[in-house]
Amino acid sequence: MSTMRTVKVDGEARYDICIGPNLLGDSALLSHALRGRHALIVSDGNVAPLYADRVEATLRAARPTLSIACFVIPPGEQEKTLARFCEALDALAKLCATRDATVIALGGGVVGDLAGFAAACWMRGIDVVQLPTTLLAMVDSSVGGKTAVDLPAGKNLVGAFHPPRAVIADTTTLRTLPERELRAGLAEVVKYGAIFDAEFLTWLEHHADALLAGDDAALSEAIARSCQYKAEVVSRDPYEHGERALLNFGHTFGHAIEAAQGYAGAGSAALNHGEAVAVGMVLAARLSAALGLAHASDTHRLQALLQRLGLPTVIPAGLEPEALLDRMRLDKKAEAHGLRFVLWERAGLAKIVSGVPDERVLDVLRGR
Ligand code: ADP
Ligand code: ZN
């Protein structure tokens, strides 16, 4: 019996998200997703040694005449640059110099964003197939078509909407993912419950230990449900004119924390994206309560779940409230009169609120 689950993204772009164990070895699945006579596998220095050979062998088994090349970047967010993007295009030029190619993004969000953007731009756009290998990429960045690289001035400042041809999430790859990265991905999983479905939060409360232990069935269920929520939103609002913005719950605060600490990567003391979002969600919940939108009991519930998942829920020492507020004003979601936030009315029901007074935000940042 196959244990693969499929989530469909509909609307302007249509594609399948396939989730299950050992999918990188599934020749029929990979070759079905792949068009053209050439394939460029884009990966990073941690993931390529673990999985690139397998992907290549799987593709060769199905398509013996396919020409395949690999482009590997060093790991880390600091590599999501225009310079690496140009190198990826050079790799495509060397491989084929035609549109007859597919880019295969094998890795976490950094690789997915960079490879997706290269596919979006190469000869005005070729297919990208996303093979996410982090939980965060499986539940978030590989789905929905946002691709980008960073500039010194900020994250994701150059990019394009370029939906993938397919997303294939091999849950077995999560076994080699550092535990801290797994936890970071769980923060984005919790986010879906927080904004869309209190019942999913209850499910997460019941399965927290299984998820942390890397239990296949629990992880697959969490990924499939997360992808389902995201697929529904991006199907209805692919370009973030409206409700897609709800996915930014916790992110205005989270991005400010990340920016204030200088986007330090994994292994450092600084918070990674998922950790910053965990803190940001608690701050958003507290702001919701401070504005009289929601009950404080919902904040406590969210905080308890995140803590059980080993995620931080308070602002790291040394980050000043005023400095964080200034960062938020610079964020693209800032407006002339007060800031705009994704808040919630209760667990499972988020809404966008404009014109939030600076003083209320500062109170929350000061822990009052
Ligand atoms: P994210 O997906 O969280 O946005 P990255 O793309 O930076 O972030 O990936 C996080 C880190 O995990 C990187 O160092 C990357 O090389 C590493 N990594 C990704 N997938 C795996 C995996 N399946 N096994 C081991 N390490 C991985
Ligand atoms: Zn995020």
Tab-separated table of N, CA and C in Angstrom, residues 240-307:
chain	number	residue	atom	x	y	z
A	240	GLU	N	-1.007	37.520	-3.221
A	240	GLU	CA	-1.086	38.194	-1.927
A	240	GLU	C	-1.724	39.574	-2.013
A	241	HIS	N	-2.874	39.634	-2.664
A	241	HIS	CA	-3.648	40.877	-2.640
A	241	HIS	C	-4.547	40.925	-1.416
A	242	GLY	N	-4.788	39.784	-0.803
A	242	GLY	CA	-5.732	39.740	0.308
A	242	GLY	C	-5.345	38.719	1.348
A	243	GLU	N	-6.137	37.641	1.400
A	243	GLU	CA	-6.039	36.716	2.530
A	243	GLU	C	-4.687	35.993	2.646
A	244	ARG	N	-3.927	35.921	1.552
A	244	ARG	CA	-2.623	35.256	1.676
A	244	ARG	C	-1.767	35.926	2.748
A	245	ALA	N	-2.018	37.222	2.956
A	245	ALA	CA	-1.258	37.960	3.971
A	245	ALA	C	-1.447	37.373	5.370
A	246	LEU	N	-2.540	36.630	5.579
A	246	LEU	CA	-2.739	36.005	6.898
A	246	LEU	C	-1.579	35.075	7.263
A	247	LEU	N	-0.924	34.537	6.216
A	247	LEU	CA	0.206	33.623	6.456
A	247	LEU	C	1.363	34.342	7.129
A	248	ASN	N	1.290	35.677	7.189
A	248	ASN	CA	2.356	36.439	7.848
A	248	ASN	C	2.143	36.562	9.359
A	249	PHE	N	1.183	35.821	9.909
A	249	PHE	CA	0.984	35.825	11.370
A	249	PHE	C	2.321	35.548	12.059
A	250	GLY	N	2.689	36.430	12.973
A	250	GLY	CA	3.965	36.273	13.687
A	250	GLY	C	5.173	36.788	12.934
A	251	HIS	N	4.976	37.138	11.662
A	251	HIS	CA	6.133	37.454	10.829
A	251	HIS	C	6.583	38.907	10.904
A	252	THR	N	5.664	39.844	11.200
A	252	THR	CA	6.114	41.236	11.312
A	252	THR	C	7.062	41.350	12.508
A	253	PHE	N	6.649	40.781	13.634
A	253	PHE	CA	7.546	40.730	14.797
A	253	PHE	C	8.771	39.854	14.501
A	254	GLY	N	8.536	38.716	13.902
A	254	GLY	CA	9.623	37.759	13.644
A	254	GLY	C	10.707	38.340	12.743
A	255	HIS	N	10.258	38.995	11.654
A	255	HIS	CA	11.247	39.596	10.746
A	255	HIS	C	12.052	40.677	11.453
A	256	ALA	N	11.385	41.441	12.329
A	256	ALA	CA	12.104	42.499	13.051
A	256	ALA	C	13.185	41.883	13.952
A	257	ILE	N	12.842	40.786	14.601
A	257	ILE	CA	13.824	40.106	15.464
A	257	ILE	C	14.989	39.582	14.613
A	258	GLU	N	14.640	38.934	13.485
A	258	GLU	CA	15.703	38.419	12.608
A	258	GLU	C	16.615	39.539	12.122
A	259	ALA	N	15.993	40.637	11.683
A	259	ALA	CA	16.786	41.744	11.141
A	259	ALA	C	17.651	42.359	12.235
A	260	ALA	N	17.070	42.528	13.418
A	260	ALA	CA	17.809	43.178	14.510
A	260	ALA	C	19.032	42.355	14.918
A	261	GLN	N	18.942	41.062	14.783
A	261	GLN	CA	20.104	40.246	15.172
A	261	GLN	C	20.975	39.898	13.973
A	262	GLY	N	20.640	40.426	12.799
A	262	GLY	CA	21.536	40.308	11.649
A	262	GLY	C	21.472	38.993	10.905
A	263	TYR	N	20.288	38.387	10.883
A	263	TYR	CA	20.102	37.169	10.089
A	263	TYR	C	21.179	36.127	10.300
A	264	ALA	N	21.559	35.897	11.541
A	264	ALA	CA	22.539	34.837	11.797
A	264	ALA	C	21.910	33.487	11.471
A	265	GLY	N	22.712	32.589	10.957
A	265	GLY	CA	22.166	31.322	10.475
A	265	GLY	C	22.132	30.235	11.530
A	266	ALA	N	21.899	29.000	11.062
A	266	ALA	CA	21.810	27.855	11.964
A	266	ALA	C	23.134	27.668	12.705
A	267	GLY	N	23.041	27.126	13.890
A	267	GLY	CA	24.256	26.854	14.645
A	267	GLY	C	24.689	28.031	15.496
A	268	SER	N	24.186	29.213	15.181
A	268	SER	CA	24.571	30.364	15.977
A	268	SER	C	23.564	30.544	17.112
A	269	ALA	N	23.884	31.438	18.023
A	269	ALA	CA	23.003	31.686	19.162
A	269	ALA	C	21.754	32.441	18.729
A	270	ALA	N	21.845	33.165	17.604
A	270	ALA	CA	20.717	33.959	17.148
A	270	ALA	C	19.568	33.042	16.722
A	271	LEU	N	18.358	33.572	16.791
A	271	LEU	CA	17.186	32.782	16.400
A	271	LEU	C	17.156	32.597	14.890
A	272	ASN	N	16.756	31.408	14.431
A	272	ASN	CA	16.525	31.206	13.002
A	272	ASN	C	15.084	31.634	12.677
A	273	HIS	N	14.703	31.500	11.399
A	273	HIS	CA	13.405	32.051	10.980
A	273	HIS	C	12.235	31.459	11.768
A	274	GLY	N	12.199	30.151	11.868
A	274	GLY	CA	11.085	29.515	12.564
A	274	GLY	C	11.032	29.929	14.032
A	275	GLU	N	12.196	30.019	14.662
A	275	GLU	CA	12.246	30.432	16.066
A	275	GLU	C	11.764	31.873	16.227
A	276	ALA	N	12.203	32.740	15.325
A	276	ALA	CA	11.766	34.141	15.383
A	276	ALA	C	10.254	34.235	15.166
A	277	VAL	N	9.718	33.391	14.291
A	277	VAL	CA	8.270	33.382	14.051
A	277	VAL	C	7.533	32.867	15.290
A	278	ALA	N	8.125	31.898	15.984
A	278	ALA	CA	7.501	31.403	17.220
A	278	ALA	C	7.347	32.551	18.221
A	279	VAL	N	8.422	33.299	18.439
A	279	VAL	CA	8.354	34.457	19.332
A	279	VAL	C	7.346	35.469	18.785
A	280	GLY	N	7.414	35.695	17.476
A	280	GLY	CA	6.532	36.680	16.845
A	280	GLY	C	5.060	36.327	16.993
A	281	MET	N	4.733	35.040	16.926
A	281	MET	CA	3.325	34.630	17.075
A	281	MET	C	2.823	34.912	18.488
A	282	VAL	N	3.689	34.664	19.468
A	282	VAL	CA	3.284	34.947	20.853
A	282	VAL	C	3.082	36.458	21.028
A	283	LEU	N	3.967	37.253	20.422
A	283	LEU	CA	3.814	38.712	20.516
A	283	LEU	C	2.528	39.160	19.810
A	284	ALA	N	2.229	38.550	18.663
A	284	ALA	CA	0.992	38.897	17.943
A	284	ALA	C	-0.231	38.531	18.780
A	285	ALA	N	-0.160	37.399	19.453
A	285	ALA	CA	-1.276	36.981	20.310
A	285	ALA	C	-1.430	37.950	21.482
A	286	ARG	N	-0.299	38.369	22.041
A	286	ARG	CA	-0.371	39.312	23.170
A	286	ARG	C	-0.886	40.675	22.719
A	287	LEU	N	-0.464	41.094	21.526
A	287	LEU	CA	-0.974	42.365	20.995
A	287	LEU	C	-2.487	42.264	20.764
A	288	SER	N	-2.931	41.119	20.268
A	288	SER	CA	-4.371	40.902	20.054
A	288	SER	C	-5.120	41.048	21.372
A	289	ALA	N	-4.558	40.468	22.427
A	289	ALA	CA	-5.208	40.560	23.736
A	289	ALA	C	-5.162	42.000	24.253
A	290	ALA	N	-4.013	42.663	24.029
A	290	ALA	CA	-3.868	44.044	24.519
A	290	ALA	C	-4.865	44.979	23.837
A	291	LEU	N	-5.206	44.686	22.597
A	291	LEU	CA	-6.160	45.523	21.855
A	291	LEU	C	-7.605	45.113	22.122
A	292	GLY	N	-7.775	44.109	22.969
A	292	GLY	CA	-9.130	43.677	23.302
A	292	GLY	C	-9.777	42.831	22.224
A	293	LEU	N	-8.947	42.332	21.291
A	293	LEU	CA	-9.481	41.503	20.199
A	293	LEU	C	-9.688	40.065	20.649
A	294	ALA	N	-8.774	39.595	21.496
A	294	ALA	CA	-8.760	38.169	21.847
A	294	ALA	C	-8.532	37.998	23.333
A	295	HIS	N	-8.728	36.778	23.772
A	295	HIS	CA	-8.548	36.425	25.179
A	295	HIS	C	-7.097	36.090	25.493
A	296	ALA	N	-6.622	36.453	26.658
A	296	ALA	CA	-5.258	36.108	27.055
A	296	ALA	C	-5.078	34.586	27.162
A	297	SER	N	-6.167	33.858	27.408
A	297	SER	CA	-6.036	32.399	27.538
A	297	SER	C	-5.550	31.772	26.220
A	298	ASP	N	-5.918	32.390	25.096
A	298	ASP	CA	-5.427	31.878	23.809
A	298	ASP	C	-3.912	32.075	23.683
A	299	THR	N	-3.430	33.210	24.184
A	299	THR	CA	-1.975	33.451	24.175
A	299	THR	C	-1.263	32.362	24.969
A	300	HIS	N	-1.822	32.057	26.148
A	300	HIS	CA	-1.164	31.071	27.006
A	300	HIS	C	-1.138	29.698	26.354
A	301	ARG	N	-2.224	29.377	25.676
A	301	ARG	CA	-2.298	28.083	24.991
A	301	ARG	C	-1.224	27.995	23.901
A	302	LEU	N	-1.118	29.058	23.110
A	302	LEU	CA	-0.126	29.086	22.023
A	302	LEU	C	1.285	28.986	22.592
A	303	GLN	N	1.524	29.764	23.621
A	303	GLN	CA	2.844	29.778	24.231
A	303	GLN	C	3.211	28.391	24.784
A	304	ALA	N	2.257	27.740	25.426
A	304	ALA	CA	2.517	26.417	26.009
A	304	ALA	C	2.851	25.401	24.919
A	305	LEU	N	2.113	25.449	23.808
A	305	LEU	CA	2.375	24.503	22.712
A	305	LEU	C	3.771	24.735	22.124
A	306	LEU	N	4.107	25.997	21.885
A	306	LEU	CA	5.425	26.298	21.301
A	306	LEU	C	6.538	25.864	22.250
A	307	GLN	N	6.322	26.086	23.532
A	307	GLN	CA	7.346	25.667	24.504
A	307	GLN	C	7.505	24.152	24.509
